[in-house]
PDB file of C-alpha atoms in Angstrom:
ATOM      1  CA  UNK A   1     -48.329 186.378 171.965  1.00  0.00           C
ATOM      2  CA  UNK A   2     -46.510 186.461 168.987  1.00  0.00           C
ATOM      3  CA  UNK A   3     -48.631 183.899 166.583  1.00  0.00           C
ATOM      4  CA  UNK A   4     -45.503 181.170 166.523  1.00  0.00           C
ATOM      5  CA  UNK A   5     -45.194 181.210 170.594  1.00  0.00           C
ATOM      6  CA  UNK A   6     -48.903 180.896 170.966  1.00  0.00           C
ATOM      7  CA  UNK A   7     -49.364 178.168 168.212  1.00  0.00           C
ATOM      8  CA  UNK A   8     -46.620 176.396 170.052  1.00  0.00           C
ATOM      9  CA  UNK A   9     -47.925 176.525 173.237  1.00  0.00           C
ATOM     10  CA  UNK A  10     -51.679 175.654 171.832  1.00  0.00           C
ATOM     11  CA  UNK A  11     -50.458 172.834 170.396  1.00  0.00           C
ATOM     12  CA  UNK A  12     -48.505 171.717 173.921  1.00  0.00           C
ATOM     13  CA  UNK A  13     -51.950 171.750 175.225  1.00  0.00           C
ATOM     14  CA  UNK A  14     -53.462 170.258 173.254  1.00  0.00           C
ATOM     15  CA  UNK A  15     -51.304 167.264 173.777  1.00  0.00           C
ATOM     16  CA  UNK A  16     -51.478 167.303 177.473  1.00  0.00           C
ATOM     17  CA  UNK A  17     -55.026 167.683 178.000  1.00  0.00           C
ATOM     18  CA  UNK A  18     -56.659 166.401 174.724  1.00  0.00           C
ATOM     19  CA  UNK A  19     -57.691 163.164 176.882  1.00  0.00           C
ATOM     20  CA  UNK A  20     -58.855 164.988 179.481  1.00  0.00           C
ATOM     21  CA  UNK A  21     -61.807 167.043 177.806  1.00  0.00           C
ATOM     22  CA  UNK A  22     -64.757 165.400 177.125  1.00  0.00           C
ATOM     23  CA  UNK A  23     -68.222 166.056 174.824  1.00  0.00           C
ATOM     24  CA  UNK A  24     -71.545 165.469 177.102  1.00  0.00           C
ATOM     25  CA  UNK A  25     -74.495 164.073 175.445  1.00  0.00           C
ATOM     26  CA  UNK A  26     -77.664 162.866 177.071  1.00  0.00           C
ATOM     27  CA  UNK A  27     -80.266 161.420 174.778  1.00  0.00           C
ATOM     28  CA  UNK A  28     -78.647 161.795 172.057  1.00  0.00           C
ATOM     29  CA  UNK A  29     -78.161 165.209 171.465  1.00  0.00           C
ATOM     30  CA  UNK A  30     -74.781 167.149 172.440  1.00  0.00           C
ATOM     31  CA  UNK A  31     -75.063 169.205 175.328  1.00  0.00           C
ATOM     32  CA  UNK A  32     -71.677 170.997 175.930  1.00  0.00           C
ATOM     33  CA  UNK A  33     -67.827 170.311 177.019  1.00  0.00           C
ATOM     34  CA  UNK A  34     -66.641 169.084 180.325  1.00  0.00           C
ATOM     35  CA  UNK A  35     -63.068 168.398 182.033  1.00  0.00           C
ATOM     36  CA  UNK A  36     -61.254 165.939 184.174  1.00  0.00           C
ATOM     37  CA  UNK A  37     -60.424 167.494 187.460  1.00  0.00           C
ATOM     38  CA  UNK A  38     -59.657 164.557 189.962  1.00  0.00           C
ATOM     39  CA  UNK A  39     -58.562 160.875 189.016  1.00  0.00           C
ATOM     40  CA  UNK A  40     -57.749 158.559 191.588  1.00  0.00           C
ATOM     41  CA  UNK A  41     -55.973 154.642 191.826  1.00  0.00           C
ATOM     42  CA  UNK A  42     -59.600 153.192 192.715  1.00  0.00           C
ATOM     43  CA  UNK A  43     -60.416 155.143 189.082  1.00  0.00           C
ATOM     44  CA  UNK A  44     -62.808 157.832 190.692  1.00  0.00           C
ATOM     45  CA  UNK A  45     -63.153 160.483 188.275  1.00  0.00           C
ATOM     46  CA  UNK A  46     -65.002 163.965 188.604  1.00  0.00           C
ATOM     47  CA  UNK A  47     -66.151 166.043 186.313  1.00  0.00           C
ATOM     48  CA  UNK A  48     -66.799 170.304 186.176  1.00  0.00           C
ATOM     49  CA  UNK A  49     -69.300 171.599 183.745  1.00  0.00           C
ATOM     50  CA  UNK A  50     -71.645 174.432 183.785  1.00  0.00           C
ATOM     51  CA  UNK A  51     -75.048 174.083 185.577  1.00  0.00           C
ATOM     52  CA  UNK A  52     -76.980 175.619 182.044  1.00  0.00           C
ATOM     53  CA  UNK A  53     -75.374 172.426 180.202  1.00  0.00           C
ATOM     54  CA  UNK A  54     -76.998 169.469 182.026  1.00  0.00           C
ATOM     55  CA  UNK A  55     -79.951 171.563 183.861  1.00  0.00           C
ATOM     56  CA  UNK A  56     -82.698 170.068 181.847  1.00  0.00           C
ATOM     57  CA  UNK A  57     -80.996 166.291 182.496  1.00  0.00           C
ATOM     58  CA  UNK A  58     -82.904 164.776 185.522  1.00  0.00           C
ATOM     59  CA  UNK A  59     -80.455 164.067 188.704  1.00  0.00           C
ATOM     60  CA  UNK A  60     -81.572 160.210 188.175  1.00  0.00           C
ATOM     61  CA  UNK A  61     -80.529 159.591 184.546  1.00  0.00           C
ATOM     62  CA  UNK A  62     -77.679 158.996 183.134  1.00  0.00           C
ATOM     63  CA  UNK A  63     -75.507 161.372 180.523  1.00  0.00           C
ATOM     64  CA  UNK A  64     -72.372 160.018 177.988  1.00  0.00           C
ATOM     65  CA  UNK A  65     -68.917 161.404 178.226  1.00  0.00           C
ATOM     66  CA  UNK A  66     -67.359 161.106 175.064  1.00  0.00           C
ATOM     67  CA  UNK A  67     -63.181 161.263 175.644  1.00  0.00           C
ATOM     68  CA  UNK A  68     -61.115 162.492 172.211  1.00  0.00           C
ATOM     69  CA  UNK A  69     -61.517 159.765 169.724  1.00  0.00           C
ATOM     70  CA  UNK A  70     -63.579 157.752 172.103  1.00  0.00           C
ATOM     71  CA  UNK A  71     -66.881 156.160 169.870  1.00  0.00           C
ATOM     72  CA  UNK A  72     -68.117 154.327 173.546  1.00  0.00           C
ATOM     73  CA  UNK A  73     -69.261 156.775 175.782  1.00  0.00           C
ATOM     74  CA  UNK A  74     -68.469 156.892 179.206  1.00  0.00           C
ATOM     75  CA  UNK A  75     -71.343 156.741 181.657  1.00  0.00           C
ATOM     76  CA  UNK A  76     -71.813 159.964 184.160  1.00  0.00           C
ATOM     77  CA  UNK A  77     -74.258 160.697 186.936  1.00  0.00           C
ATOM     78  CA  UNK A  78     -74.956 164.554 187.927  1.00  0.00           C
ATOM     79  CA  UNK A  79     -73.431 164.984 191.778  1.00  0.00           C
ATOM     80  CA  UNK A  80     -73.933 168.235 192.527  1.00  0.00           C
ATOM     81  CA  UNK A  81     -75.852 171.379 190.697  1.00  0.00           C
ATOM     82  CA  UNK A  82     -75.536 175.064 190.795  1.00  0.00           C
ATOM     83  CA  UNK A  83     -77.652 177.423 189.957  1.00  0.00           C
ATOM     84  CA  UNK A  84     -78.111 180.190 187.392  1.00  0.00           C
ATOM     85  CA  UNK A  85     -75.796 182.580 189.905  1.00  0.00           C
ATOM     86  CA  UNK A  86     -73.037 179.653 190.306  1.00  0.00           C
ATOM     87  CA  UNK A  87     -73.617 178.615 186.757  1.00  0.00           C
ATOM     88  CA  UNK A  88     -71.461 175.248 187.623  1.00  0.00           C
ATOM     89  CA  UNK A  89     -72.084 171.445 187.985  1.00  0.00           C
ATOM     90  CA  UNK A  90     -69.979 168.374 189.348  1.00  0.00           C
ATOM     91  CA  UNK A  91     -70.096 165.178 187.605  1.00  0.00           C
ATOM     92  CA  UNK A  92     -69.463 161.799 188.437  1.00  0.00           C
ATOM     93  CA  UNK A  93     -67.968 158.891 186.147  1.00  0.00           C
ATOM     94  CA  UNK A  94     -70.117 155.592 187.131  1.00  0.00           C
ATOM     95  CA  UNK A  95     -68.782 153.881 184.274  1.00  0.00           C
ATOM     96  CA  UNK A  96     -65.386 154.624 181.982  1.00  0.00           C
ATOM     97  CA  UNK A  97     -65.332 153.189 178.797  1.00  0.00           C
ATOM     98  CA  UNK A  98     -63.683 150.631 177.842  1.00  0.00           C
ATOM     99  CA  UNK A  99     -61.988 152.630 175.193  1.00  0.00           C
ATOM    100  CA  UNK A 100     -60.543 154.689 177.705  1.00  0.00           C
ATOM    101  CA  UNK A 101     -57.095 152.574 178.197  1.00  0.00           C
ATOM    102  CA  UNK A 102     -55.113 155.349 179.937  1.00  0.00           C
ATOM    103  CA  UNK A 103     -56.161 157.605 182.785  1.00  0.00           C
ATOM    104  CA  UNK A 104     -56.896 160.863 182.042  1.00  0.00           C
ATOM    105  CA  UNK A 105     -54.085 163.818 182.811  1.00  0.00           C
ATOM    106  CA  UNK A 106     -56.271 165.642 186.125  1.00  0.00           C
ATOM    107  CA  UNK A 107     -56.447 169.456 184.986  1.00  0.00           C
ATOM    108  CA  UNK A 108     -55.106 171.681 188.027  1.00  0.00           C
ATOM    109  CA  UNK A 109     -56.230 174.846 189.455  1.00  0.00           C
ATOM    110  CA  UNK A 110     -54.278 177.669 189.158  1.00  0.00           C
ATOM    111  CA  UNK A 111     -55.794 179.477 192.697  1.00  0.00           C
ATOM    112  CA  UNK A 112     -54.132 182.800 192.348  1.00  0.00           C
ATOM    113  CA  UNK A 113     -55.846 186.101 190.697  1.00  0.00           C
ATOM    114  CA  UNK A 114     -55.698 186.055 186.920  1.00  0.00           C
ATOM    115  CA  UNK A 115     -53.763 189.915 185.740  1.00  0.00           C
ATOM    116  CA  UNK A 116     -54.877 191.285 182.526  1.00  0.00           C
ATOM    117  CA  UNK A 117     -52.903 190.512 179.506  1.00  0.00           C
ATOM    118  CA  UNK A 118     -52.321 187.308 180.429  1.00  0.00           C
ATOM    119  CA  UNK A 119     -52.348 185.088 177.619  1.00  0.00           C
ATOM    120  CA  UNK A 120     -54.994 181.772 177.964  1.00  0.00           C
ATOM    121  CA  UNK A 121     -56.628 178.919 175.471  1.00  0.00           C
ATOM    122  CA  UNK A 122     -60.298 177.856 175.802  1.00  0.00           C
ATOM    123  CA  UNK A 123     -60.232 174.043 175.151  1.00  0.00           C
ATOM    124  CA  UNK A 124     -63.788 172.650 174.025  1.00  0.00           C
ATOM    125  CA  UNK A 125     -66.136 170.830 171.733  1.00  0.00           C
ATOM    126  CA  UNK A 126     -68.280 172.385 169.176  1.00  0.00           C
ATOM    127  CA  UNK A 127     -71.814 172.592 168.509  1.00  0.00           C
ATOM    128  CA  UNK A 128     -71.982 172.136 164.770  1.00  0.00           C
ATOM    129  CA  UNK A 129     -69.238 169.648 164.071  1.00  0.00           C
ATOM    130  CA  UNK A 130     -68.579 168.291 167.112  1.00  0.00           C
ATOM    131  CA  UNK A 131     -64.809 168.793 166.754  1.00  0.00           C
ATOM    132  CA  UNK A 132     -62.015 169.480 169.307  1.00  0.00           C
ATOM    133  CA  UNK A 133     -61.546 173.301 169.424  1.00  0.00           C
ATOM    134  CA  UNK A 134     -58.505 175.157 170.429  1.00  0.00           C
ATOM    135  CA  UNK A 135     -59.178 178.742 170.819  1.00  0.00           C
ATOM    136  CA  UNK A 136     -55.808 181.408 171.903  1.00  0.00           C
ATOM    137  CA  UNK A 137     -57.250 184.100 173.865  1.00  0.00           C
ATOM    138  CA  UNK A 138     -56.281 186.989 176.057  1.00  0.00           C
ATOM    139  CA  UNK A 139     -57.631 188.330 179.548  1.00  0.00           C
ATOM    140  CA  UNK A 140     -59.261 191.141 180.287  1.00  0.00           C
ATOM    141  CA  UNK A 141     -60.013 193.112 183.449  1.00  0.00           C
ATOM    142  CA  UNK A 142     -61.946 190.606 185.882  1.00  0.00           C
ATOM    143  CA  UNK A 143     -64.393 190.457 188.618  1.00  0.00           C
ATOM    144  CA  UNK A 144     -64.464 188.120 192.262  1.00  0.00           C
ATOM    145  CA  UNK A 145     -66.414 185.471 190.312  1.00  0.00           C
ATOM    146  CA  UNK A 146     -65.308 185.762 186.539  1.00  0.00           C
ATOM    147  CA  UNK A 147     -62.902 186.389 183.939  1.00  0.00           C
ATOM    148  CA  UNK A 148     -62.777 188.120 181.017  1.00  0.00           C
ATOM    149  CA  UNK A 149     -60.926 187.137 177.656  1.00  0.00           C
ATOM    150  CA  UNK A 150     -60.826 187.804 174.023  1.00  0.00           C
ATOM    151  CA  UNK A 151     -62.964 185.019 172.377  1.00  0.00           C
ATOM    152  CA  UNK A 152     -64.623 183.917 169.243  1.00  0.00           C
ATOM    153  CA  UNK A 153     -66.138 180.774 171.027  1.00  0.00           C
ATOM    154  CA  UNK A 154     -69.365 178.819 169.341  1.00  0.00           C
ATOM    155  CA  UNK A 155     -72.081 177.235 170.952  1.00  0.00           C
ATOM    156  CA  UNK A 156     -70.925 174.098 172.657  1.00  0.00           C
ATOM    157  CA  UNK A 157     -67.902 175.735 174.354  1.00  0.00           C
ATOM    158  CA  UNK A 158     -69.313 176.208 177.548  1.00  0.00           C
ATOM    159  CA  UNK A 159     -68.047 173.952 180.435  1.00  0.00           C
ATOM    160  CA  UNK A 160     -64.968 174.246 178.790  1.00  0.00           C
ATOM    161  CA  UNK A 161     -61.570 174.717 180.887  1.00  0.00           C
ATOM    162  CA  UNK A 162     -59.776 178.530 180.105  1.00  0.00           C
ATOM    163  CA  UNK A 163     -55.934 177.209 180.478  1.00  0.00           C
ATOM    164  CA  UNK A 164     -53.228 179.621 181.124  1.00  0.00           C
ATOM    165  CA  UNK A 165     -49.969 179.763 179.024  1.00  0.00           C
ATOM    166  CA  UNK A 166     -46.955 178.270 180.227  1.00  0.00           C
ATOM    167  CA  UNK A 167     -48.309 177.166 183.404  1.00  0.00           C
ATOM    168  CA  UNK A 168     -50.985 174.691 182.317  1.00  0.00           C
ATOM    169  CA  UNK A 169     -53.492 175.071 184.728  1.00  0.00           C
ATOM    170  CA  UNK A 170     -57.292 176.363 184.788  1.00  0.00           C
ATOM    171  CA  UNK A 171     -58.233 179.491 185.965  1.00  0.00           C
ATOM    172  CA  UNK A 172     -61.508 179.711 185.347  1.00  0.00           C
ATOM    173  CA  UNK A 173     -64.636 177.369 183.314  1.00  0.00           C
ATOM    174  CA  UNK A 174     -66.143 179.230 179.996  1.00  0.00           C
ATOM    175  CA  UNK A 175     -70.039 179.879 180.765  1.00  0.00           C
ATOM    176  CA  UNK A 176     -70.665 182.280 177.241  1.00  0.00           C
ATOM    177  CA  UNK A 177     -69.359 184.971 175.304  1.00  0.00           C
ATOM    178  CA  UNK A 178     -71.102 187.997 173.901  1.00  0.00           C
ATOM    179  CA  UNK A 179     -69.392 189.141 170.242  1.00  0.00           C
ATOM    180  CA  UNK A 180     -65.514 188.765 171.093  1.00  0.00           C
ATOM    181  CA  UNK A 181     -65.321 188.897 174.822  1.00  0.00           C
ATOM    182  CA  UNK A 182     -65.905 185.482 176.626  1.00  0.00           C
ATOM    183  CA  UNK A 183     -66.693 184.798 180.118  1.00  0.00           C
ATOM    184  CA  UNK A 184     -65.361 182.286 182.401  1.00  0.00           C
ATOM    185  CA  UNK A 185     -66.079 181.389 186.546  1.00  0.00           C
ATOM    186  CA  UNK A 186     -63.229 181.761 188.019  1.00  0.00           C
ATOM    187  CA  UNK A 187     -61.219 179.933 190.753  1.00  0.00           C
ATOM    188  CA  UNK A 188     -62.092 181.638 193.920  1.00  0.00           C
ATOM    189  CA  UNK A 189     -66.148 181.219 192.577  1.00  0.00           C
ATOM    190  CA  UNK A 190     -65.290 176.840 192.250  1.00  0.00           C
ATOM    191  CA  UNK A 191     -63.754 176.864 195.389  1.00  0.00           C
ATOM    192  CA  UNK A 192     -66.553 178.643 197.008  1.00  0.00           C
ATOM    193  CA  UNK A 193     -69.374 176.429 195.267  1.00  0.00           C
ATOM    194  CA  UNK A 194     -67.260 172.930 196.467  1.00  0.00           C
ATOM    195  CA  UNK A 195     -67.395 174.744 200.100  1.00  0.00           C
ATOM    196  CA  UNK A 196     -71.168 175.161 200.111  1.00  0.00           C
ATOM    197  CA  UNK A 197     -71.399 171.703 198.589  1.00  0.00           C
ATOM    198  CA  UNK A 198     -69.425 169.831 201.241  1.00  0.00           C
ATOM    199  CA  UNK A 199     -70.168 172.717 204.282  1.00  0.00           C
ATOM    200  CA  UNK A 200     -66.348 172.934 204.441  1.00  0.00           C
ATOM    201  CA  UNK A 201     -63.956 175.847 204.050  1.00  0.00           C
ATOM    202  CA  UNK A 202     -59.705 176.562 204.240  1.00  0.00           C
ATOM    203  CA  UNK A 203     -58.853 173.649 201.794  1.00  0.00           C
ATOM    204  CA  UNK A 204     -58.171 173.488 198.517  1.00  0.00           C
ATOM    205  CA  UNK A 205     -59.827 172.949 195.125  1.00  0.00           C
ATOM    206  CA  UNK A 206     -58.016 169.840 195.075  1.00  0.00           C
ATOM    207  CA  UNK A 207     -58.507 168.601 198.597  1.00  0.00           C
ATOM    208  CA  UNK A 208     -62.460 169.117 198.326  1.00  0.00           C
ATOM    209  CA  UNK A 209     -62.924 167.226 195.306  1.00  0.00           C
ATOM    210  CA  UNK A 210     -60.813 164.509 196.938  1.00  0.00           C
ATOM    211  CA  UNK A 211     -63.236 164.719 199.333  1.00  0.00           C
ATOM    212  CA  UNK A 212     -66.284 164.384 196.950  1.00  0.00           C
ATOM    213  CA  UNK A 213     -64.926 161.972 194.949  1.00  0.00           C
ATOM    214  CA  UNK A 214     -65.233 159.788 198.840  1.00  0.00           C
ATOM    215  CA  UNK A 215     -68.283 160.761 199.371  1.00  0.00           C
ATOM    216  CA  UNK A 216     -69.818 159.376 195.356  1.00  0.00           C
TER     217      UNK A 216
END
């Protein structure tokens, strides 16, 4: 993608989803990134991140989720852990910060195969500066569970959404990088993770998340 077009698209993605991506803390320590995947009129709100981001947090304890620009955290609980293979975790916002005055935009999933060469962007928080990062990238050949893409991410980006250019939908959840290559859990693996949790199948990710929200 040409630099000018890439820059314009990245700005549009940032403007649309800045309030959807959260910084996760526990005990005053920065853990990683998460993003809003469900919200309804009853203010039920679900967030997805990586299992390894919250793996050391007891299920009974509260995490702090900071929406962009907030200094008062929202109180978040872990609903479902994953494991080292399915590196995902589902979180529920128990109490929204008083500084969140507008509903966050729900980040929808692109539930189709991703082709090499597609332009994507990584949105998350940096562990060193605690600031919001936009990282334009390009997809490489992928597997049934993971997406690879060019990436220069730093610590703290685990749990970040990977957004498809021009479509504004999530194609994966970033969980690691090696050199200049990033790796994300693909939407098919996310769907299977939710199906195992709810013991259901043949439903979309959005339908599964709606059922999960009702169960919290």
